[in-house]
């Protein structure tokens, strides 16, 4: 196992910071690594704290009496200079349970109300997103959405279109559009599962 010798905070931003990790590899060679993190302080980095609290939450929600539509957002992202299809998602606020965060985020981004499902821990515990460059982890919350779409609670910095996609539209999106990978995998479930949340049941 490699050894971390020193960590230095390189930036001081509100939502995302860069840290320089000085380490020694398992082969006894020096390593100079950069980590992007939601952590505000070095001691809050997961490599320091060894705790995996979710930084964010993504919401896989189904809409409609027939459970035949999935709630997506089409959002402009500066990282690619283009629009991408994603699940509604966002950061968990300090002291907030991630289920509460999911309800809040879905409403803020879409105007819809979320009724979260209670699922086994292995389906909703925080998993890491892009471990090669960040220690960010996100928990997934599953549920049913209701109400009317509204952009009233969206932030001015956001450019979001809410999409209620049936299976035909999901198939088109996967074929033709840019899609976030975690969203894409779940949409593949949505296409194949007669009941969207069957995969969450313990056998």
XYZ file of N, CA, C and O in Angstrom:
812
model
N 0.839 -1.189 0.000
C 0.000 0.000 0.000
C 0.881 1.248 0.000
O 1.909 1.294 0.683
N 0.485 2.245 -0.773
C 1.203 3.503 -0.775
C 1.084 4.239 0.550
O 0.239 3.917 1.391
N 1.931 5.243 0.730
C 1.937 6.013 1.972
C 1.777 7.493 1.651
O 2.504 8.052 0.822
N 0.814 8.129 2.301
C 0.603 9.565 2.137
C 1.460 10.301 3.152
O 1.376 10.055 4.360
N 2.288 11.207 2.655
C 3.222 11.922 3.522
C 2.747 13.312 3.906
O 2.974 13.756 5.033
N 2.093 13.994 2.967
C 1.691 15.382 3.242
C 0.567 15.764 2.287
O 0.561 15.356 1.125
N -0.388 16.568 2.784
C -1.487 17.067 1.962
C -1.561 18.579 2.112
O -1.574 19.100 3.233
N -1.600 19.292 0.985
C -1.659 20.753 1.009
C -2.888 21.228 0.240
O -3.126 20.823 -0.898
N -3.664 22.114 0.858
C -4.817 22.709 0.199
C -4.336 23.781 -0.773
O -3.581 24.679 -0.405
N -4.783 23.691 -2.029
C -4.287 24.593 -3.066
C -5.251 25.733 -3.398
O -4.830 26.765 -3.921
N -6.533 25.550 -3.137
C -7.536 26.565 -3.476
C -8.467 26.791 -2.293
O -8.468 26.009 -1.332
N -9.245 27.852 -2.373
C -10.190 28.154 -1.304
C -11.513 28.603 -1.921
O -11.850 29.784 -1.951
N -12.239 27.622 -2.449
C -13.520 27.883 -3.093
C -14.662 27.343 -2.243
O -14.460 26.551 -1.326
N -15.871 27.771 -2.569
C -17.025 27.409 -1.749
C -17.442 25.954 -1.908
O -17.709 25.261 -0.937
N -17.504 25.461 -3.151
C -18.077 24.137 -3.400
C -17.064 23.066 -3.780
O -17.358 21.883 -3.698
N -15.888 23.455 -4.219
C -14.920 22.481 -4.703
C -13.512 23.036 -4.540
O -13.256 24.193 -4.872
N -12.607 22.200 -4.023
C -11.223 22.628 -3.827
C -10.244 21.589 -4.351
O -10.584 20.422 -4.519
N -9.017 22.061 -4.592
C -7.947 21.202 -5.084
C -6.922 21.012 -3.968
O -6.532 21.966 -3.299
N -6.497 19.765 -3.802
C -5.498 19.422 -2.792
C -4.333 18.713 -3.476
O -4.526 17.897 -4.372
N -3.114 19.035 -3.027
C -1.914 18.381 -3.530
C -1.465 17.338 -2.509
O -1.222 17.650 -1.343
N -1.389 16.088 -2.969
C -1.008 14.971 -2.104
C 0.415 14.545 -2.441
O 0.703 14.180 -3.590
N 1.296 14.618 -1.469
C 2.657 14.105 -1.618
C 2.686 12.723 -0.971
O 2.330 12.563 0.194
N 3.109 11.725 -1.738
C 3.035 10.346 -1.257
C 4.231 9.541 -1.737
O 5.051 10.007 -2.538
N 4.296 8.321 -1.222
C 5.284 7.343 -1.673
C 4.530 6.098 -2.108
O 3.685 5.590 -1.367
N 4.799 5.623 -3.319
C 4.056 4.481 -3.839
C 4.509 3.193 -3.170
O 5.523 3.144 -2.469
N 3.781 2.109 -3.438
C 4.128 0.793 -2.918
C 5.489 0.341 -3.444
O 6.156 -0.514 -2.845
N 5.930 0.951 -4.563
C 7.239 0.621 -5.146
C 8.333 1.576 -4.664
O 9.420 1.608 -5.228
N 7.985 2.372 -3.637
C 8.943 3.285 -2.994
C 9.396 4.415 -3.929
O 10.524 4.879 -3.863
N 8.479 4.849 -4.812
C 8.763 5.990 -5.674
C 7.904 7.173 -5.236
O 6.791 6.990 -4.722
N 8.383 8.408 -5.416
C 7.603 9.579 -5.004
C 6.384 9.782 -5.906
O 6.446 9.526 -7.117
N 5.301 10.237 -5.301
C 4.056 10.487 -6.015
C 3.600 11.907 -5.721
O 3.579 12.329 -4.557
N 3.253 12.633 -6.767
C 2.707 13.984 -6.635
C 1.314 13.949 -7.264
O 1.183 13.900 -8.485
N 0.250 13.964 -6.438
C -1.101 13.705 -6.925
C -2.012 14.872 -6.554
O -1.852 15.483 -5.490
N -2.967 15.158 -7.424
C -3.928 16.217 -7.143
C -5.324 15.614 -6.990
O -5.734 14.753 -7.765
N -6.019 16.073 -5.962
C -7.350 15.566 -5.640
C -8.324 16.737 -5.574
O -8.088 17.709 -4.849
N -9.407 16.658 -6.328
C -10.502 17.614 -6.200
C -11.457 17.089 -5.139
O -11.740 15.895 -5.077
N -11.932 17.986 -4.275
C -12.773 17.529 -3.172
C -13.783 18.599 -2.776
O -13.542 19.795 -2.927
N -14.908 18.135 -2.248
C -15.900 19.037 -1.661
C -15.471 19.497 -0.276
O -16.082 20.393 0.298
N -14.433 18.893 0.278
C -13.983 19.221 1.627
C -13.481 20.659 1.703
O -12.722 21.118 0.848
N -13.880 21.364 2.759
C -13.421 22.732 2.970
C -12.071 22.774 3.671
O -11.326 23.743 3.542
N -11.762 21.713 4.439
C -10.516 21.662 5.204
C -9.819 20.332 4.946
O -10.463 19.322 4.665
N -8.493 20.342 5.092
C -7.708 19.135 4.856
C -8.185 17.974 5.721
O -8.272 16.831 5.251
N -8.513 18.263 6.980
C -8.926 17.190 7.882
C -10.259 16.560 7.493
O -10.615 15.485 7.992
N -11.010 17.222 6.610
C -12.284 16.668 6.161
C -12.153 15.787 4.917
O -13.128 15.152 4.499
N -10.974 15.765 4.304
C -10.756 14.864 3.175
C -10.976 13.420 3.614
O -10.593 13.027 4.715
N -11.528 12.622 2.746
C -11.786 11.233 3.101
C -10.486 10.454 3.307
O -10.439 9.508 4.090
N -9.416 10.873 2.639
C -8.140 10.185 2.833
C -7.562 10.468 4.217
O -6.698 9.733 4.697
N -8.045 11.536 4.865
C -7.606 11.874 6.219
C -8.591 11.344 7.255
O -8.209 10.683 8.219
N -9.872 11.638 7.063
C -10.888 11.271 8.063
C -11.226 9.784 8.052
O -11.661 9.243 9.064
N -11.050 9.142 6.882
C -11.425 7.736 6.686
C -12.926 7.514 6.849
O -13.375 6.386 7.067
N -13.711 8.585 6.754
C -15.161 8.492 6.847
C -15.772 8.805 5.488
O -15.298 9.691 4.776
N -16.814 8.077 5.143
C -17.444 8.253 3.838
C -18.867 8.769 4.002
O -19.840 8.041 3.839
N -18.962 10.045 4.374
C -20.271 10.685 4.395
C -20.578 11.193 2.990
O -19.691 11.713 2.311
N -21.829 11.055 2.531
C -22.127 11.477 1.159
C -22.011 12.989 0.993
O -22.576 13.755 1.763
N -21.273 13.391 -0.029
C -21.209 14.810 -0.376
C -22.478 15.243 -1.089
O -22.932 16.380 -0.947
N -23.012 14.321 -1.864
C -24.182 14.664 -2.665
C -25.172 13.526 -2.726
O -24.968 12.443 -2.165
N -26.258 13.800 -3.424
C -27.320 12.812 -3.589
C -27.837 12.913 -5.017
O -27.867 13.993 -5.615
N -28.162 11.766 -5.604
C -28.850 11.768 -6.897
C -30.179 11.055 -6.731
O -30.310 10.138 -5.911
N -31.152 11.487 -7.509
C -32.520 11.031 -7.305
C -33.028 10.307 -8.544
O -33.139 10.894 -9.621
N -33.297 9.016 -8.377
C -33.924 8.220 -9.428
C -35.401 8.135 -9.072
O -35.791 7.371 -8.189
N -36.231 8.925 -9.749
C -37.645 8.975 -9.395
C -38.519 8.679 -10.602
O -38.200 9.039 -11.738
N -39.634 8.030 -10.323
C -40.595 7.618 -11.340
C -41.838 8.494 -11.215
O -42.269 8.840 -10.116
N -42.399 8.836 -12.370
C -43.540 9.750 -12.409
C -44.691 9.091 -13.178
O -44.465 8.351 -14.141
N -45.917 9.378 -12.751
C -47.102 8.915 -13.470
C -47.779 7.740 -12.810
O -47.134 6.902 -12.172
N -49.097 7.669 -12.971
C -49.876 6.593 -12.361
C -49.445 5.219 -12.843
O -49.523 4.231 -12.111
N -48.989 5.137 -14.084
C -48.569 3.854 -14.647
C -47.093 3.566 -14.388
O -46.566 2.540 -14.845
N -46.431 4.440 -13.663
C -44.990 4.284 -13.382
C -44.202 4.104 -14.677
O -43.284 3.292 -14.761
N -44.560 4.897 -15.675
C -43.977 4.713 -17.002
C -43.075 5.861 -17.456
O -42.640 5.901 -18.597
N -42.791 6.786 -16.544
C -41.914 7.900 -16.885
C -40.863 8.085 -15.789
O -41.132 7.872 -14.605
N -39.667 8.478 -16.206
C -38.590 8.746 -15.269
C -38.279 10.240 -15.317
O -38.353 10.868 -16.377
N -37.950 10.806 -14.155
C -37.671 12.239 -14.066
C -36.199 12.483 -14.375
O -35.312 11.986 -13.673
N -35.945 13.244 -15.424
C -34.589 13.621 -15.821
C -34.479 15.132 -15.906
O -35.493 15.833 -15.993
N -33.254 15.601 -15.877
C -33.021 17.001 -16.202
C -32.031 17.071 -17.360
O -31.137 16.243 -17.476
N -32.242 18.047 -18.213
C -31.305 18.369 -19.284
C -30.659 19.688 -18.871
O -31.322 20.711 -18.799
N -29.366 19.605 -18.555
C -28.700 20.737 -17.913
C -27.460 21.165 -18.684
O -26.704 20.318 -19.171
N -27.258 22.484 -18.778
C -26.028 22.991 -19.380
C -24.905 22.876 -18.356
O -25.041 23.299 -17.215
N -23.785 22.271 -18.780
C -22.630 22.086 -17.898
C -21.409 22.757 -18.508
O -21.035 22.478 -19.644
N -20.782 23.642 -17.741
C -19.611 24.358 -18.225
C -18.435 23.419 -18.487
O -17.572 23.721 -19.311
N -18.392 22.288 -17.788
C -17.272 21.350 -17.965
C -17.176 20.807 -19.382
O -16.089 20.455 -19.845
N -18.316 20.727 -20.077
C -18.295 20.232 -21.459
C -18.791 21.279 -22.448
O -18.789 21.041 -23.658
N -19.251 22.427 -21.940
C -19.756 23.461 -22.819
C -20.965 23.024 -23.610
O -21.174 23.453 -24.747
N -21.801 22.183 -22.998
C -22.937 21.618 -23.728
C -23.976 21.128 -22.721
O -23.748 21.131 -21.504
N -25.093 20.672 -23.265
C -26.147 20.109 -22.429
C -25.924 18.612 -22.226
O -25.395 17.921 -23.094
N -26.355 18.122 -21.067
C -26.233 16.708 -20.748
C -27.464 16.274 -19.965
O -28.058 17.062 -19.209
N -27.873 15.038 -20.172
C -28.999 14.477 -19.427
C -28.486 13.840 -18.142
O -27.511 13.089 -18.156
N -29.162 14.148 -17.042
C -28.768 13.666 -15.729
C -30.014 13.369 -14.908
O -31.119 13.780 -15.257
N -29.809 12.702 -13.772
C -30.842 12.683 -12.752
C -30.758 13.986 -11.962
O -29.668 14.559 -11.822
N -31.874 14.453 -11.426
C -31.775 15.552 -10.465
C -30.809 15.161 -9.349
O -30.782 14.005 -8.914
N -30.006 16.112 -8.916
C -28.971 15.801 -7.929
C -28.509 17.091 -7.275
O -28.813 18.194 -7.740
N -27.747 16.941 -6.202
C -27.197 18.128 -5.561
C -26.410 17.760 -4.322
O -26.299 16.580 -3.955
N -25.868 18.774 -3.676
C -25.063 18.562 -2.487
C -25.946 18.402 -1.259
O -27.012 19.018 -1.150
N -25.488 17.574 -0.323
C -26.151 17.422 0.965
C -25.663 18.548 1.872
O -24.459 18.766 2.012
N -26.585 19.263 2.468
C -26.214 20.378 3.322
C -25.748 19.881 4.698
O -26.122 18.780 5.132
N -24.898 20.654 5.393
C -24.426 20.248 6.720
C -25.589 19.954 7.667
O -26.546 20.727 7.751
N -25.505 18.803 8.334
C -26.540 18.407 9.277
C -27.796 17.835 8.642
O -28.751 17.484 9.343
N -27.808 17.701 7.324
C -28.983 17.224 6.601
C -28.837 15.738 6.276
O -27.799 15.310 5.783
N -29.859 14.955 6.546
C -29.894 13.565 6.110
C -30.030 13.545 4.586
O -30.737 14.379 4.011
N -29.355 12.600 3.932
C -29.359 12.646 2.474
C -30.741 12.371 1.875
O -31.036 12.810 0.768
N -31.627 11.681 2.610
C -32.998 11.512 2.125
C -33.710 12.864 2.109
O -34.439 13.197 1.163
N -33.497 13.651 3.166
C -34.058 15.001 3.206
C -33.475 15.849 2.077
O -34.181 16.639 1.442
N -32.168 15.680 1.841
C -31.520 16.409 0.765
C -32.127 16.070 -0.585
O -32.275 16.947 -1.451
N -32.497 14.804 -0.784
C -33.095 14.390 -2.046
C -34.450 15.050 -2.263
O -34.756 15.524 -3.361
N -35.260 15.093 -1.215
C -36.580 15.735 -1.311
C -36.408 17.215 -1.658
O -37.088 17.754 -2.542
N -35.478 17.868 -0.964
C -35.227 19.295 -1.197
C -34.711 19.533 -2.615
O -35.193 20.422 -3.326
N -33.715 18.745 -3.031
C -33.110 18.960 -4.341
C -34.100 18.716 -5.483
O -34.109 19.448 -6.477
N -34.919 17.666 -5.363
C -35.884 17.409 -6.428
C -36.844 18.581 -6.564
O -37.147 19.027 -7.673
N -37.288 19.112 -5.430
C -38.205 20.252 -5.487
C -37.523 21.477 -6.070
O -38.096 22.173 -6.928
N -36.295 21.746 -5.641
C -35.595 22.938 -6.117
C -35.337 22.879 -7.618
O -35.447 23.890 -8.316
N -34.981 21.705 -8.120
C -34.616 21.597 -9.529
C -35.809 21.384 -10.452
O -35.746 21.763 -11.628
N -36.875 20.783 -9.946
C -37.983 20.401 -10.830
C -39.349 20.925 -10.398
O -40.280 20.920 -11.205
N -39.506 21.312 -9.128
C -40.812 21.675 -8.601
C -41.646 20.480 -8.181
O -42.756 20.642 -7.662
N -41.117 19.262 -8.368
C -41.863 18.048 -8.045
C -41.631 17.625 -6.599
O -40.594 17.937 -5.998
N -42.587 16.892 -6.058
C -42.506 16.376 -4.694
C -42.059 14.914 -4.749
O -42.565 14.137 -5.558
N -41.132 14.548 -3.873
C -40.584 13.194 -3.859
C -41.077 12.425 -2.654
O -41.021 12.912 -1.518
N -41.550 11.201 -2.907
C -41.867 10.239 -1.851
C -40.791 9.158 -1.896
O -40.852 8.239 -2.701
N -39.767 9.263 -1.013
C -38.651 8.311 -1.081
C -39.070 6.903 -0.687
O -39.946 6.699 0.160
N -38.424 5.914 -1.313
C -38.605 4.518 -0.946
C -37.605 4.141 0.140
O -36.489 4.667 0.186
N -38.009 3.219 1.006
C -37.083 2.638 1.974
C -36.478 1.392 1.326
O -37.197 0.449 0.991
N -35.172 1.393 1.130
C -34.508 0.305 0.420
C -33.337 -0.205 1.250
O -32.843 0.485 2.150
N -32.850 -1.425 0.968
C -31.690 -1.950 1.690
C -30.478 -1.041 1.531
O -30.303 -0.370 0.505
N -29.637 -1.024 2.561
C -28.507 -0.094 2.616
C -27.581 -0.209 1.416
O -27.041 0.792 0.933
N -27.386 -1.421 0.905
C -26.425 -1.590 -0.184
C -26.849 -0.865 -1.464
O -26.038 -0.641 -2.356
N -28.127 -0.466 -1.555
C -28.595 0.232 -2.748
C -28.503 1.745 -2.617
O -28.628 2.449 -3.621
N -28.336 2.253 -1.409
C -28.347 3.699 -1.239
C -27.144 4.256 -0.479
O -27.024 5.465 -0.321
N -26.239 3.403 -0.013
C -25.070 3.930 0.691
C -24.237 4.774 -0.272
O -24.333 4.620 -1.500
N -23.422 5.702 0.232
C -22.635 6.543 -0.675
C -21.550 5.760 -1.404
O -20.756 5.052 -0.785
N -21.547 5.897 -2.720
C -20.508 5.316 -3.561
C -19.709 6.443 -4.214
O -20.216 7.549 -4.416
N -18.473 6.143 -4.563
C -17.595 7.159 -5.129
C -17.920 7.389 -6.604
O -18.299 6.478 -7.324
N -17.749 8.637 -7.038
C -18.159 9.021 -8.388
C -17.032 8.844 -9.399
O -17.088 7.962 -10.250
N -15.999 9.653 -9.319
C -14.877 9.597 -10.272
C -13.595 9.530 -9.456
O -12.892 10.528 -9.280
N -13.270 8.362 -8.941
C -12.244 8.204 -7.912
C -10.848 8.566 -8.408
O -9.956 8.876 -7.608
N -10.622 8.586 -9.707
C -9.313 8.962 -10.216
C -8.965 10.417 -10.018
O -7.788 10.790 -10.073
N -9.990 11.263 -9.777
C -9.683 12.681 -9.603
C -10.349 13.330 -8.400
O -10.013 14.449 -8.025
N -11.295 12.649 -7.768
C -11.998 13.268 -6.645
C -12.386 12.225 -5.605
O -12.578 11.051 -5.929
N -12.508 12.684 -4.336
C -12.988 11.797 -3.272
C -14.497 11.945 -3.069
O -15.053 11.407 -2.112
N -15.164 12.650 -3.978
C -16.606 12.851 -3.852
C -17.347 11.521 -3.865
O -17.042 10.624 -4.653
N -18.329 11.405 -2.972
C -19.237 10.256 -3.001
C -20.664 10.755 -2.958
O -20.955 11.820 -2.415
N -21.554 9.973 -3.557
C -22.970 10.325 -3.617
C -23.815 9.136 -3.212
O -23.485 7.990 -3.527
N -24.911 9.432 -2.525
C -25.904 8.420 -2.202
C -27.043 8.527 -3.209
O -27.339 9.607 -3.713
N -27.662 7.398 -3.510
C -28.816 7.385 -4.405
C -30.091 7.265 -3.581
O -30.150 6.505 -2.614
N -31.087 8.040 -3.965
C -32.402 7.943 -3.343
C -33.409 7.641 -4.450
O -33.396 8.268 -5.512
N -34.257 6.664 -4.188
C -35.242 6.203 -5.155
C -36.633 6.564 -4.643
O -36.882 6.559 -3.438
N -37.545 6.856 -5.560
C -38.888 7.173 -5.106
C -39.805 7.571 -6.232
O -39.458 7.499 -7.418
N -40.982 8.018 -5.820
C -42.015 8.419 -6.759
C -42.219 9.930 -6.669
O -42.307 10.488 -5.571
N -42.284 10.565 -7.836
C -42.449 12.009 -7.903
C -43.872 12.351 -8.311
O -44.507 11.625 -9.078
N -44.347 13.470 -7.796
C -45.693 13.925 -8.146
C -45.707 15.452 -8.176
O -44.750 16.106 -7.751
N -46.811 15.990 -8.677
C -46.951 17.438 -8.728
C -46.715 17.984 -10.119
O -46.688 17.247 -11.107
N -46.550 19.297 -10.185
C -46.382 19.998 -11.446
C -44.947 20.516 -11.577
O -44.368 21.016 -10.611
N -44.409 20.424 -12.760
C -43.056 20.917 -13.022
C -43.020 22.430 -12.870
O -43.907 23.148 -13.338
N -41.972 22.906 -12.196
C -41.787 24.345 -12.005
C -40.305 24.661 -11.891
O -39.541 23.890 -11.315
N -39.910 25.805 -12.438
C -38.523 26.271 -12.327
C -38.379 27.363 -11.275
O -37.322 27.980 -11.161
N -39.417 27.597 -10.490
C -39.438 28.726 -9.564
C -38.337 28.667 -8.516
O -37.837 29.698 -8.064
N -37.932 27.464 -8.111
C -36.929 27.325 -7.048
C -35.519 27.096 -7.573
O -34.586 26.912 -6.795
N -35.345 27.103 -8.894
C -34.004 26.916 -9.459
C -33.132 28.138 -9.197
O -33.624 29.263 -9.135
N -31.826 27.893 -9.040
C -30.884 28.984 -8.847
C -30.624 29.704 -10.169
O -30.710 29.107 -11.244
N -30.263 30.996 -10.076
C -30.011 31.787 -11.282
C -28.844 31.245 -12.099
O -28.775 31.443 -13.308
N -27.923 30.552 -11.426
C -26.744 30.011 -12.119
C -27.052 28.722 -12.867
O -26.215 28.223 -13.619
N -28.243 28.166 -12.667
C -28.597 26.889 -13.270
C -29.391 27.090 -14.558
O -30.218 28.005 -14.673
N -29.138 26.222 -15.515
C -29.893 26.200 -16.770
C -30.416 24.783 -16.938
O -29.725 23.895 -17.436
N -31.642 24.559 -16.462
C -32.195 23.214 -16.343
C -33.548 23.121 -17.034
O -34.422 23.965 -16.831
N -33.703 22.059 -17.824
C -34.993 21.695 -18.405
C -35.395 20.353 -17.804
O -34.606 19.411 -17.786
N -36.610 20.276 -17.305
C -37.099 19.034 -16.691
C -37.745 18.166 -17.764
O -38.557 18.634 -18.567
N -37.367 16.885 -17.779
C -37.860 15.933 -18.774
C -38.547 14.773 -18.056
O -37.958 14.156 -17.167
N -39.793 14.469 -18.448
C -40.481 13.268 -17.985
C -40.445 12.293 -19.158
O -41.229 12.403 -20.107
N -39.502 11.357 -19.093
C -39.198 10.518 -20.253
C -39.831 9.136 -20.128
O -39.627 8.438 -19.124
N -40.574 8.730 -21.164
C -41.056 7.358 -21.224
C -39.960 6.485 -21.836
O -38.876 6.965 -22.175
N -40.230 5.198 -22.005
C -39.183 4.288 -22.458
C -38.687 4.610 -23.866
O -37.508 4.461 -24.161
N -39.590 5.046 -24.742
C -39.155 5.404 -26.092
C -38.201 6.592 -26.063
O -37.192 6.608 -26.779
N -38.520 7.579 -25.230
C -37.647 8.752 -25.141
C -36.325 8.401 -24.463
O -35.260 8.889 -24.863
N -36.372 7.532 -23.460
C -35.128 7.089 -22.807
C -34.230 6.392 -23.817
O -33.016 6.630 -23.859
N -34.811 5.537 -24.646
C -34.022 4.831 -25.664
C -33.375 5.836 -26.621
O -32.196 5.708 -26.981
N -34.126 6.854 -27.017
C -33.572 7.883 -27.901
C -32.449 8.649 -27.219
O -31.393 8.904 -27.815
N -32.660 9.011 -25.970
C -31.649 9.773 -25.224
C -30.344 8.983 -25.138
O -29.259 9.524 -25.367
N -30.447 7.701 -24.802
C -29.235 6.884 -24.684
C -28.510 6.757 -26.023
O -27.279 6.714 -26.064
N -29.257 6.709 -27.115
C -28.643 6.579 -28.440
C -28.029 7.884 -28.932
O -26.958 7.896 -29.539
N -28.692 9.010 -28.652
C -28.367 10.246 -29.355
C -27.774 11.359 -28.504
O -27.179 12.287 -29.053
N -27.924 11.309 -27.201
C -27.577 12.462 -26.371
C -26.392 12.186 -25.451
O -26.005 11.038 -25.227
N -25.852 13.250 -24.903
C -24.844 13.137 -23.847
C -25.568 12.821 -22.543
O -26.549 13.482 -22.192
N -25.074 11.796 -21.831
C -25.738 11.332 -20.610
C -24.683 11.066 -19.540
O -23.646 10.449 -19.820
N -24.926 11.511 -18.315
C -24.042 11.193 -17.192
C -24.068 9.683 -16.956
O -25.124 9.042 -17.039
N -22.911 9.098 -16.627
C -22.791 7.640 -16.605
C -23.676 6.980 -15.556
O -24.295 5.941 -15.820
N -23.771 7.550 -14.354
C -24.620 6.934 -13.334
C -26.077 6.940 -13.767
O -26.815 5.975 -13.554
N -26.485 8.014 -14.401
C -27.838 8.110 -14.935
C -28.044 7.082 -16.045
O -29.072 6.398 -16.093
N -27.066 6.948 -16.934
C -27.188 6.019 -18.058
C -27.421 4.588 -17.590
O -28.278 3.872 -18.127
N -26.671 4.154 -16.586
C -26.837 2.778 -16.097
C -28.234 2.549 -15.534
O -28.852 1.501 -15.740
N -28.736 3.527 -14.789
C -30.082 3.392 -14.226
C -31.142 3.399 -15.329
O -32.148 2.683 -15.254
N -30.910 4.205 -16.367
C -31.865 4.237 -17.476
C -31.904 2.900 -18.211
O -32.949 2.507 -18.744
N -30.785 2.198 -18.231
C -30.770 0.864 -18.824
C -31.656 -0.087 -18.023
O -32.364 -0.935 -18.589
N -31.642 0.050 -16.694
C -32.575 -0.705 -15.847
C -34.014 -0.350 -16.212
O -34.878 -1.219 -16.353
N -34.263 0.951 -16.327
C -35.621 1.427 -16.612
C -36.156 0.838 -17.911
O -37.336 0.492 -18.006
N -35.288 0.705 -18.892
C -35.711 0.143 -20.177
C -36.100 -1.326 -20.063
O -37.023 -1.788 -20.737
N -35.387 -2.067 -19.246
C -35.530 -3.529 -19.223
C -36.459 -4.052 -18.135
O -37.021 -5.143 -18.279
N -36.604 -3.324 -17.039
C -37.402 -3.814 -15.914
C -38.870 -3.435 -16.097
O -39.188 -2.248 -16.285
N -39.740 -4.408 -16.024
C -41.173 -4.133 -16.154
C -41.632 -3.209 -15.043
O -42.407 -2.279 -15.265
N -41.190 -3.469 -13.826
C -41.428 -2.583 -12.682
C -40.098 -1.903 -12.382
O -39.122 -2.577 -12.043
N -40.013 -0.579 -12.506
C -38.716 0.102 -12.433
C -37.867 -0.206 -11.209
O -36.650 -0.231 -11.311
N -38.467 -0.449 -10.059
C -37.670 -0.627 -8.850
C -37.550 -2.080 -8.403
O -37.177 -2.355 -7.256
N -37.838 -3.028 -9.286
C -37.717 -4.439 -8.929
C -36.308 -4.804 -8.479
O -36.121 -5.660 -7.613
N -35.302 -4.167 -9.067
C -33.912 -4.526 -8.749
C -33.523 -4.140 -7.323
O -32.483 -4.568 -6.818
N -34.348 -3.343 -6.647
C -34.045 -2.918 -5.284
C -34.503 -3.926 -4.234
O -34.188 -3.770 -3.059
N -35.220 -4.949 -4.661
C -35.748 -5.912 -3.701
C -34.729 -6.975 -3.384
O -34.032 -7.482 -4.269
N -34.619 -7.324 -2.100
C -33.758 -8.421 -1.692
C -34.436 -9.740 -2.017
O -35.628 -9.913 -1.801
N -33.664 -10.684 -2.526
C -34.241 -12.005 -2.830
C -34.244 -12.875 -1.585
O -33.410 -12.730 -0.716
